[in-house]
Coordinates of C-alpha atoms and ligand atoms in Angstrom, one line a residue:
P115 CA 0.0 0.0 0.0
S116 CA 2.3 2.7 -1.2
T117 CA 1.1 6.3 -0.7
P118 CA -0.1 8.4 -3.6
L119 CA 2.7 10.2 -5.3
A120 CA 1.9 10.6 -8.9
K121 CA -1.1 12.8 -8.3
P122 CA -1.0 15.6 -5.7
P123 CA -4.3 16.3 -4.0
P124 CA -6.6 18.5 -6.1
K125 CA -6.3 21.5 -3.8
I126 CA -2.6 21.5 -4.2
R127 CA -2.5 20.7 -7.9
D128 CA -4.5 23.7 -8.8
K129 CA -2.2 25.9 -6.8
I130 CA 1.1 24.4 -7.7
V131 CA 2.3 27.4 -9.6
D132 CA 1.1 29.9 -7.0
V133 CA 2.5 28.0 -4.2
C134 CA 5.9 27.4 -5.6
S135 CA 6.4 31.1 -6.3
E136 CA 5.0 32.1 -2.9
Y137 CA 7.2 29.5 -1.3
Q138 CA 10.3 31.0 -3.0
E139 CA 9.3 34.5 -2.1
Q140 CA 8.6 33.6 1.5
R141 CA 12.0 32.0 1.8
G142 CA 13.3 35.5 1.4
S143 CA 15.4 36.3 -1.7
G144 CA 14.6 33.0 -3.2
K145 CA 17.1 31.0 -1.1
T146 CA 16.4 27.3 -0.6
L147 CA 16.9 25.4 2.6
L148 CA 19.5 22.8 3.1
N149 CA 20.0 20.6 6.2
L150 CA 23.7 19.7 6.5
V151 CA 25.3 17.2 8.8
V152 CA 29.0 17.1 9.5
V153 CA 30.6 13.7 10.1
G154 CA 34.1 12.2 10.5
H155 CA 36.5 10.6 12.8
V156 CA 37.0 12.1 16.3
D157 CA 39.5 15.0 16.1
A158 CA 39.3 15.2 12.4
G159 CA 38.5 18.9 13.1
K160 CA 34.8 19.0 12.5
S161 CA 34.0 21.6 15.2
T162 CA 37.0 23.8 14.4
L163 CA 36.1 23.7 10.7
M164 CA 32.5 24.7 11.1
G165 CA 33.1 27.1 14.0
H166 CA 35.7 28.9 11.9
L167 CA 33.4 28.9 8.9
L168 CA 30.6 30.4 11.1
Y169 CA 33.0 33.0 12.4
L170 CA 34.2 34.0 8.9
K171 CA 30.5 34.2 7.8
G172 CA 29.9 36.8 10.6
N173 CA 27.7 34.5 12.7
V174 CA 29.9 35.0 15.7
A175 CA 30.3 38.4 17.2
Q176 CA 33.9 39.7 17.3
R177 CA 33.5 40.2 21.0
T178 CA 32.5 36.6 21.6
M179 CA 35.3 35.3 19.5
H180 CA 37.7 37.4 21.5
K181 CA 36.3 36.0 24.7
Y182 CA 36.8 32.4 23.4
E183 CA 40.3 33.2 22.4
Q184 CA 41.3 34.6 25.8
E185 CA 39.5 31.8 27.7
S186 CA 41.0 29.1 25.6
R187 CA 44.5 30.6 26.0
K188 CA 44.1 30.7 29.7
L189 CA 43.3 27.0 29.7
G190 CA 46.2 26.3 27.3
K191 CA 43.7 25.0 24.7
Q192 CA 43.9 27.8 22.2
S193 CA 43.6 25.4 19.3
F194 CA 40.0 24.8 20.4
M195 CA 38.8 28.4 20.2
Y196 CA 36.8 27.9 17.0
A197 CA 35.4 24.6 18.2
W198 CA 33.9 26.5 21.1
V199 CA 31.6 28.3 18.7
L200 CA 29.8 25.0 18.5
D201 CA 30.4 23.6 22.0
D202 CA 28.8 26.3 24.0
T203 CA 28.2 24.8 27.4
E204 CA 30.7 25.0 30.2
E205 CA 30.6 21.2 30.6
E206 CA 31.3 20.5 27.0
R207 CA 34.1 23.0 26.9
S208 CA 35.9 21.6 29.9
R209 CA 35.7 18.2 28.4
G210 CA 36.6 19.5 24.9
V211 CA 33.9 17.6 23.1
T212 CA 30.7 18.5 21.4
V213 CA 27.7 16.6 23.0
D214 CA 24.6 18.0 21.5
V215 CA 23.5 18.3 17.9
A216 CA 23.9 22.1 18.1
Q217 CA 22.0 23.9 15.4
R218 CA 23.5 26.8 13.5
V219 CA 22.2 28.5 10.5
F220 CA 24.3 30.3 7.8
E221 CA 23.7 31.5 4.3
T222 CA 25.5 30.8 1.1
E223 CA 24.8 32.6 -2.2
S224 CA 21.8 30.5 -3.0
K225 CA 20.9 28.6 0.2
V226 CA 20.0 28.9 3.9
V227 CA 22.0 26.1 5.6
T228 CA 21.0 24.5 8.8
L229 CA 24.1 22.9 10.3
L230 CA 23.5 19.8 12.3
D231 CA 26.7 19.3 14.2
A232 CA 27.8 15.8 14.7
P233 CA 30.2 14.8 17.4
G234 CA 32.7 12.1 16.5
H235 CA 33.1 10.4 19.8
R236 CA 32.0 6.9 19.9
D237 CA 29.7 7.4 23.0
F238 CA 27.8 10.0 21.2
I239 CA 26.9 8.1 18.1
P240 CA 23.1 8.4 18.8
N241 CA 23.4 12.2 18.5
M242 CA 25.2 11.9 15.3
I243 CA 22.3 9.8 14.0
T244 CA 19.7 12.3 15.1
G245 CA 21.6 14.8 12.9
A246 CA 22.1 12.4 10.0
A247 CA 18.5 11.3 10.0
R248 CA 17.5 14.8 9.2
A249 CA 20.2 15.6 6.8
D250 CA 19.8 16.4 3.1
V251 CA 23.5 16.4 2.4
A252 CA 26.8 15.9 4.4
I253 CA 30.3 17.1 4.8
L254 CA 32.7 14.3 5.6
V255 CA 35.8 15.8 7.4
V256 CA 39.0 13.9 7.2
D257 CA 42.3 14.7 8.9
A258 CA 44.9 14.8 6.1
S259 CA 47.9 14.9 8.4
T260 CA 50.3 12.1 8.1
G261 CA 49.1 8.9 9.8
A262 CA 45.9 10.5 11.0
F263 CA 44.0 10.0 7.8
E264 CA 45.0 6.4 7.8
A265 CA 44.0 5.9 11.5
G266 CA 40.5 7.3 10.9
F267 CA 40.1 5.3 7.7
E268 CA 41.3 1.9 8.9
S269 CA 38.9 -0.5 10.5
G270 CA 37.7 0.9 13.9
G271 CA 38.1 4.4 12.6
Q272 CA 34.9 6.4 12.2
T273 CA 35.5 7.7 8.7
R274 CA 34.2 4.5 7.1
E275 CA 31.5 4.0 9.7
H276 CA 30.1 7.4 9.3
A277 CA 30.2 7.3 5.5
I278 CA 28.3 4.0 5.5
L279 CA 25.8 5.3 8.1
I280 CA 24.9 8.5 6.2
R281 CA 24.5 6.6 3.0
S282 CA 22.4 4.0 4.7
L283 CA 20.2 6.8 5.9
G284 CA 19.7 8.0 2.4
V285 CA 22.2 10.9 2.1
S286 CA 23.7 10.7 -1.4
Q287 CA 25.6 14.0 -1.8
L288 CA 28.9 14.5 0.0
T289 CA 31.5 17.2 0.3
V290 CA 34.8 15.8 1.6
A291 CA 36.8 18.4 3.5
V292 CA 40.4 17.3 3.2
N293 CA 41.2 19.1 6.4
K294 CA 44.4 20.0 8.2
L295 CA 46.3 20.2 4.9
D296 CA 48.3 23.0 6.6
T297 CA 50.2 20.2 8.4
A298 CA 51.3 18.7 5.1
D299 CA 52.4 22.1 3.7
W300 CA 49.5 22.1 1.3
S301 CA 51.0 19.2 -0.6
E302 CA 49.1 18.3 -3.7
E303 CA 50.5 14.8 -3.5
R304 CA 49.0 14.3 -0.1
F305 CA 45.6 15.7 -1.2
R306 CA 45.6 13.3 -4.1
E307 CA 46.5 10.3 -2.0
V308 CA 43.7 11.0 0.5
K309 CA 41.2 11.6 -2.4
H310 CA 42.3 8.4 -4.1
S311 CA 41.7 6.2 -1.1
L312 CA 38.4 7.8 -0.3
R313 CA 37.1 7.8 -3.8
Q314 CA 37.5 4.1 -4.2
F315 CA 35.9 3.4 -0.8
L316 CA 33.0 5.8 -1.3
K317 CA 32.1 4.3 -4.6
T318 CA 31.7 0.9 -3.0
V319 CA 29.4 2.4 -0.3
G320 CA 27.1 3.8 -3.1
F321 CA 28.2 7.4 -3.5
R322 CA 28.4 8.3 -7.2
D323 CA 31.6 10.0 -8.2
A324 CA 29.6 12.9 -9.6
D325 CA 28.0 13.5 -6.2
V326 CA 31.2 13.8 -4.2
V327 CA 33.5 16.9 -4.2
Y328 CA 36.9 17.1 -2.4
I329 CA 38.0 20.4 -0.9
P330 CA 41.5 21.0 0.4
C331 CA 41.3 23.2 3.5
S332 CA 42.3 24.0 7.1
G333 CA 39.7 24.6 9.8
L334 CA 42.4 26.1 12.0
T335 CA 44.0 28.6 9.6
G336 CA 40.7 29.2 7.7
E337 CA 42.3 28.5 4.4
N338 CA 39.8 27.9 1.6
L339 CA 36.8 27.9 3.8
V340 CA 35.0 31.1 2.6
E341 CA 37.6 33.0 0.5
P342 CA 39.9 31.4 -2.0
S343 CA 43.3 30.8 -0.4
K344 CA 46.2 33.1 -0.9
N345 CA 48.7 30.5 0.3
Q346 CA 51.1 30.0 -2.5
N347 CA 51.7 26.3 -1.9
L348 CA 48.0 25.7 -2.3
C349 CA 47.3 28.3 -5.1
A350 CA 50.0 26.6 -7.2
W351 CA 47.8 23.6 -7.8
Y352 CA 44.3 24.4 -6.6
S353 CA 41.8 26.8 -8.1
G354 CA 38.6 25.0 -7.4
P355 CA 35.7 25.9 -5.1
T356 CA 36.0 27.0 -1.4
L357 CA 34.2 24.9 1.2
L358 CA 31.4 27.4 1.2
Q359 CA 31.0 27.3 -2.6
A360 CA 31.0 23.5 -2.4
I361 CA 28.1 23.7 0.0
D362 CA 26.4 26.2 -2.2
N363 CA 26.8 23.8 -5.2
M364 CA 25.1 20.9 -3.5
T365 CA 21.6 20.4 -4.8
V366 CA 18.6 20.5 -2.5
P367 CA 16.5 17.4 -2.6
E368 CA 12.9 18.0 -3.7
R369 CA 11.2 19.5 -0.7
G370 CA 7.8 18.0 -1.2
V371 CA 5.8 21.2 -1.0
V372 CA 3.4 19.8 -3.7
R373 CA 3.0 16.5 -1.9
P374 CA 0.2 15.6 0.6
V375 CA 0.6 17.0 4.0
R376 CA 2.5 15.0 6.6
M377 CA 3.5 16.4 10.0
C378 CA 4.5 14.7 13.2
V379 CA 3.2 16.4 16.3
G380 CA 6.2 17.5 18.3
D381 CA 4.4 19.5 21.0
V382 CA 0.9 20.2 22.1
Y383 CA -0.3 23.0 24.4
K384 CA -3.4 25.1 25.2
G385 CA -4.0 28.1 23.0
Q386 CA -6.5 31.0 23.6
G387 CA -10.0 30.1 24.5
S388 CA -10.9 26.5 23.6
S389 CA -8.3 26.2 20.9
M390 CA -5.2 24.0 21.0
C391 CA -1.7 24.6 19.6
V392 CA 0.2 21.9 17.8
S393 CA 3.8 22.4 16.8
G394 CA 6.3 20.4 14.8
R395 CA 8.1 20.2 11.5
L396 CA 6.0 20.1 8.4
D397 CA 7.6 17.2 6.5
T398 CA 5.7 17.6 3.2
G399 CA 2.9 19.7 1.7
Y400 CA 1.7 23.1 2.8
V401 CA -0.8 24.2 5.3
Q402 CA -2.9 27.4 5.5
A403 CA -5.7 28.7 7.8
S404 CA -9.1 27.0 7.2
D405 CA -7.5 23.7 6.0
R406 CA -8.8 20.5 7.5
L407 CA -6.3 18.0 8.7
L408 CA -6.7 14.4 9.7
L409 CA -5.2 13.3 13.0
L410 CA -3.8 9.8 13.1
P411 CA -4.0 7.2 14.4
Q412 CA -7.1 8.6 16.2
G413 CA -9.0 9.6 13.0
D414 CA -10.3 13.0 14.2
V415 CA -10.5 15.9 11.7
L416 CA -9.1 19.2 12.9
N417 CA -9.8 22.7 11.6
V418 CA -6.7 24.8 11.2
K419 CA -7.4 28.3 12.5
N420 CA -4.0 29.9 12.4
V421 CA -0.6 29.0 11.0
Q422 CA 2.6 30.4 12.4
T423 CA 6.2 29.7 11.3
D424 CA 9.5 31.0 12.6
R425 CA 10.2 32.5 9.2
A426 CA 10.2 36.3 9.1
G427 CA 7.5 37.7 7.0
A428 CA 5.6 34.5 6.7
M429 CA 1.9 35.1 7.0
G430 CA -0.7 32.4 7.4
S431 CA 0.9 29.5 5.5
A432 CA 3.6 27.0 6.1
F433 CA 5.6 24.8 3.7
A434 CA 7.4 21.6 3.8
G435 CA 10.6 22.0 5.8
D436 CA 9.1 24.7 8.1
H437 CA 8.9 24.5 11.8
V438 CA 5.3 25.4 12.4
T439 CA 2.7 26.1 15.1
L440 CA -0.9 25.4 14.2
T441 CA -3.8 26.7 16.2
V442 CA -6.5 24.1 15.8
G443 CA -10.2 23.7 16.7
G444 CA -12.7 21.0 16.6
V445 CA -10.8 18.7 18.8
D446 CA -11.0 17.5 22.3
P447 CA -7.6 18.3 23.9
S448 CA -7.3 14.8 25.3
V449 CA -7.0 13.2 21.9
L450 CA -3.9 15.1 20.9
H451 CA -0.5 13.6 21.8
I452 CA 3.1 14.2 20.9
G453 CA 4.0 11.7 18.2
D454 CA 0.6 11.7 16.5
F455 CA 0.5 12.6 12.8
L456 CA -1.4 15.2 10.9
C457 CA -2.1 14.6 7.2
D458 CA -4.2 15.4 4.3
P459 CA -7.7 13.8 4.8
A460 CA -7.8 12.9 1.1
H461 CA -4.4 11.1 1.3
P462 CA -4.0 9.7 4.8
I463 CA -0.8 8.1 6.0
P464 CA -1.0 4.3 6.0
L465 CA -1.5 2.7 9.4
T466 CA 0.6 -0.4 9.8
T467 CA 1.5 -3.0 12.3
R468 CA 4.3 -4.8 10.3
V469 CA 7.0 -3.5 8.1
Q470 CA 10.2 -4.5 6.5
G471 CA 13.3 -2.4 7.1
R472 CA 16.8 -2.3 5.9
I473 CA 19.1 -1.6 8.9
V474 CA 22.7 -1.1 9.8
V475 CA 23.5 -2.6 13.2
F476 CA 25.9 -0.6 15.4
N477 CA 28.6 -1.6 17.7
I478 CA 26.3 -3.8 19.9
I479 CA 27.4 -6.3 22.4
V480 CA 24.5 -8.7 22.4
P481 CA 23.7 -10.0 18.9
L482 CA 20.2 -9.2 17.6
I483 CA 18.0 -12.3 17.2
K484 CA 14.5 -13.1 16.0
G485 CA 11.9 -12.2 18.6
A486 CA 14.0 -9.4 20.2
Q487 CA 12.1 -6.6 21.8
V488 CA 13.4 -3.1 20.8
D489 CA 12.3 0.5 21.0
F490 CA 11.3 1.8 17.5
H491 CA 12.2 5.4 17.4
Y492 CA 10.6 7.3 14.7
Q493 CA 10.1 11.1 14.3
A494 CA 8.9 12.3 17.7
T495 CA 7.7 8.9 18.9
T496 CA 9.1 5.8 20.5
E497 CA 7.0 2.6 20.2
P498 CA 7.7 -0.9 21.5
A499 CA 8.5 -3.3 18.6
R500 CA 9.5 -6.9 18.1
I501 CA 11.9 -8.2 15.5
R502 CA 9.6 -10.7 13.8
K503 CA 12.0 -12.1 11.3
L504 CA 15.7 -11.7 10.2
V505 CA 15.1 -11.8 6.5
S506 CA 18.6 -11.6 5.2
Q507 CA 22.0 -10.3 6.0
L508 CA 23.4 -7.9 3.4
H509 CA 26.9 -6.8 2.5
K510 CA 27.5 -3.6 4.4
T511 CA 29.0 -1.6 1.6
T512 CA 27.5 -3.2 -1.6
G513 CA 24.1 -4.1 -0.2
Q514 CA 24.4 -7.6 -1.8
L515 CA 22.9 -10.6 -0.2
V516 CA 25.3 -12.3 2.2
K517 CA 22.9 -14.8 3.8
S518 CA 19.2 -15.6 3.9
R519 CA 17.6 -16.0 7.3
P520 CA 20.6 -15.5 9.5
R521 CA 20.3 -16.8 13.0
A522 CA 21.6 -13.6 14.5
L523 CA 23.0 -10.2 13.6
V524 CA 26.2 -9.2 15.2
K525 CA 27.7 -5.7 15.5
N526 CA 28.5 -3.7 12.4
T527 CA 26.3 -5.7 9.9
A528 CA 23.6 -4.7 7.5
A529 CA 20.3 -6.6 7.2
L530 CA 16.7 -6.7 6.1
V531 CA 14.4 -7.4 9.1
E532 CA 10.7 -7.6 9.7
L533 CA 9.4 -5.5 12.6
E534 CA 6.1 -5.8 14.3
F535 CA 4.3 -3.3 16.5
T536 CA 1.7 -3.6 19.3
R537 CA -0.5 -1.0 17.7
P538 CA -0.9 0.5 14.2
L539 CA 1.7 3.2 13.4
C540 CA 1.7 5.9 10.8
L541 CA 4.6 4.9 8.6
E542 CA 5.7 5.6 5.0
L543 CA 8.2 3.9 2.7
F544 CA 11.5 5.7 2.5
R545 CA 11.2 5.5 -1.3
D546 CA 8.0 7.6 -1.2
Y547 CA 8.6 9.9 1.8
K548 CA 12.2 10.3 2.5
E549 CA 11.4 12.4 5.6
L550 CA 9.1 9.7 7.1
G551 CA 10.9 6.5 6.1
R552 CA 13.8 6.6 8.5
F553 CA 13.9 5.0 11.9
M554 CA 16.3 4.0 14.7
L555 CA 16.2 0.9 17.0
R556 CA 17.1 1.4 20.6
S557 CA 17.5 -0.9 23.5
S558 CA 18.2 -0.1 27.1
G559 CA 18.8 3.5 26.2
S560 CA 21.4 3.0 23.5
T561 CA 20.9 3.1 19.7
I562 CA 21.5 -0.3 18.3
A563 CA 20.6 0.2 14.6
A564 CA 19.4 2.7 12.1
G565 CA 17.4 2.0 9.0
L566 CA 14.9 2.8 6.3
I567 CA 11.4 1.4 5.7
T568 CA 11.5 -0.7 2.6
Q569 CA 8.1 -2.5 2.7
I570 CA 4.8 -2.1 4.5
L571 CA 3.5 -5.6 5.2
A572 CA 0.3 -5.3 7.2
Ligands
GDP722 P1 36.4 17.2 16.1 O1 36.5 16.2 17.2 O2 36.4 16.5 14.8 O3 35.3 18.2 16.3 O4 37.8 18.0 16.1 P2 38.1 19.4 16.7 O5 37.5 20.5 15.9 O6 37.8 19.4 18.2 O7 39.7 19.5 16.5 C1 40.6 18.5 17.0 C2 42.0 19.1 17.1 O8 42.5 19.3 15.8 C3 42.0 20.5 17.8 O9 43.2 20.5 18.6 C4 42.1 21.4 16.6 O10 42.8 22.6 17.0 C5 42.9 20.6 15.6 N1 42.6 21.1 14.3 C6 41.4 21.2 13.8 N2 41.4 21.6 12.5 C7 42.8 21.8 12.2 C8 43.5 22.2 11.0 O11 42.9 22.5 10.0 N3 44.8 22.2 11.1 C9 45.5 21.9 12.2 N4 46.8 22.0 12.2 N5 44.9 21.5 13.4 C10 43.5 21.4 13.3

């Protein structure tokens, strides 16, 4: 029961042209939105790179940067001053790691980019996934200094793991920041060496050559981040894009404005009078006042009275990708819960109790077996689920069949599994609704696998 794709709902179809131009206008200066995740081995320089980029873009006040510089010098950790732009709590600073998926927004010539920062430390993999699960495109940061690239790339290093993970979560465009090239005197040979190894590997994971761009840079010195480098050693052989231009050149996936409405309820609270407010991210479609939306799995129909977004200048309508607050009427407050879904009544989300998913299993200790009870984490909800069947084990990089009906799935494997829920859930195929087809499996508070919904079975 795949969801309707070919034919957008009539209301939307008639308005496609209007909506698309209004959409562009409301975005302000016609810029499109891009969700970017930054991944790579611990200490590859992710935080420094993005912190420095934000600073060069003017997102960080001179005063604040000065403060970071002084404080970091006092602690003898001056090399971390740019990373502090992203690690902004005391605790994170004293530990020198980024814990949260901190959100930062910056603009390129044609895009408004939301940066989902991803920490590289093993313990924090779940946060990285939260970022990756929402990403349109990714930057893979590699440390090009001698020995370090190899360490991050060898087995156990996170360069491979992260590349496989983001590809498994459906990210197909990648900018590789060949970072810390200052430590190799901007050697073209070193750049080529790193590029060569990565290129072969990324191909086997399923990244097309044409979708991967390699940028020589230094997060620490700021070389080739925003402005073309003036360093002679680099200029001698490189005249390609800066990191910022490379981000600007990535294509935004189709945003789904002209698709049926889908929104997961992220929060519910009382509005004025008898009305209720529902907030969350509008995954697909667009919503305006006086629309009627179907609440699932309950089946109530709500009247939208007012639409608010955090976009300046936006009045009364919201589009796919927006964070939105809807004031709704016609509903008993007790039926609204976080994790419910709102959708177009003419094209409801399928309710299902059994799906097939393609998963990548993380660094788990106890192998996953048939019958295992797990937490199915999906959009804003967590539901109990059972692994009903281990359908097949797949090759982690090529996706080819390794074994049918494996008895168990050990750490770092890929597989097709059947999942069963105790009540009907609103789920979509990843193929149809990228935004709604990704999930994570958790057990005893840690993330054990991430995956995509490949079939709706019942
Ligand atoms: P993360 O763990 O990937 O976020 O890495 P950090 O941004 O925390 O950087 C790790 C260390 O590498 C810090 O000491 C940085 O100062 C250093 N570093 C980061 N980028 C560069 C770079 O481009 N060149 C040099 N020489 N050092 C860098």
